[in-house]
């Protein structure tokens, strides 16, 4: 609900940055989240 309100407001709406990486961790445990983020970081910096 808050994201919808923030993204549809007239003044300075919330928008995803052009270079953002969307990470859906809805169905992940904390260890899986950590491991996946490490993979993403490695892909960016290596």
mmCIF file of C-alpha atoms in Angstrom, residues 1-40:
data_model
loop_
_atom_site.group_PDB
_atom_site.id
_atom_site.type_symbol
_atom_site.label_atom_id
_atom_site.label_comp_id
_atom_site.label_asym_id
_atom_site.label_seq_id
_atom_site.Cartn_x
_atom_site.Cartn_y
_atom_site.Cartn_z
ATOM 1 C CA UNK A 1 0.000 0.000 0.000
ATOM 2 C CA UNK A 2 2.767 2.440 0.909
ATOM 3 C CA UNK A 3 4.654 1.734 -2.345
ATOM 4 C CA UNK A 4 1.487 2.435 -4.346
ATOM 5 C CA UNK A 5 0.923 5.719 -2.538
ATOM 6 C CA UNK A 6 4.583 6.735 -2.885
ATOM 7 C CA UNK A 7 4.778 5.825 -6.585
ATOM 8 C CA UNK A 8 1.553 7.605 -7.551
ATOM 9 C CA UNK A 9 2.009 10.867 -5.637
ATOM 10 C CA UNK A 10 2.230 13.996 -7.782
ATOM 11 C CA UNK A 11 5.264 15.532 -6.062
ATOM 12 C CA UNK A 12 8.479 13.487 -6.366
ATOM 13 C CA UNK A 13 6.951 10.065 -7.019
ATOM 14 C CA UNK A 14 8.918 6.983 -6.019
ATOM 15 C CA UNK A 15 10.561 5.446 -9.102
ATOM 16 C CA UNK A 16 13.095 2.675 -9.547
ATOM 17 C CA UNK A 17 16.508 3.900 -10.662
ATOM 18 C CA UNK A 18 17.510 3.022 -14.230
ATOM 19 C CA UNK A 19 20.417 0.911 -12.984
ATOM 20 C CA UNK A 20 18.531 -0.738 -10.110
ATOM 21 C CA UNK A 21 18.415 -4.499 -9.704
ATOM 22 C CA UNK A 22 15.027 -5.782 -8.574
ATOM 23 C CA UNK A 23 15.457 -8.497 -5.947
ATOM 24 C CA UNK A 24 12.343 -10.426 -4.929
ATOM 25 C CA UNK A 25 13.130 -12.225 -1.696
ATOM 26 C CA UNK A 26 9.510 -13.033 -0.815
ATOM 27 C CA UNK A 27 10.003 -16.809 -0.690
ATOM 28 C CA UNK A 28 13.614 -16.926 0.535
ATOM 29 C CA UNK A 29 15.054 -17.605 3.941
ATOM 30 C CA UNK A 30 17.791 -15.367 5.289
ATOM 31 C CA UNK A 31 20.593 -17.706 4.158
ATOM 32 C CA UNK A 32 19.221 -17.936 0.613
ATOM 33 C CA UNK A 33 18.866 -14.144 0.505
ATOM 34 C CA UNK A 34 22.450 -13.654 1.625
ATOM 35 C CA UNK A 35 23.788 -16.181 -0.881
ATOM 36 C CA UNK A 36 21.825 -14.681 -3.780
ATOM 37 C CA UNK A 37 22.952 -11.150 -2.940
ATOM 38 C CA UNK A 38 26.562 -12.385 -2.838
ATOM 39 C CA UNK A 39 26.106 -13.856 -6.335
ATOM 40 C CA UNK A 40 24.699 -10.543 -7.604
#
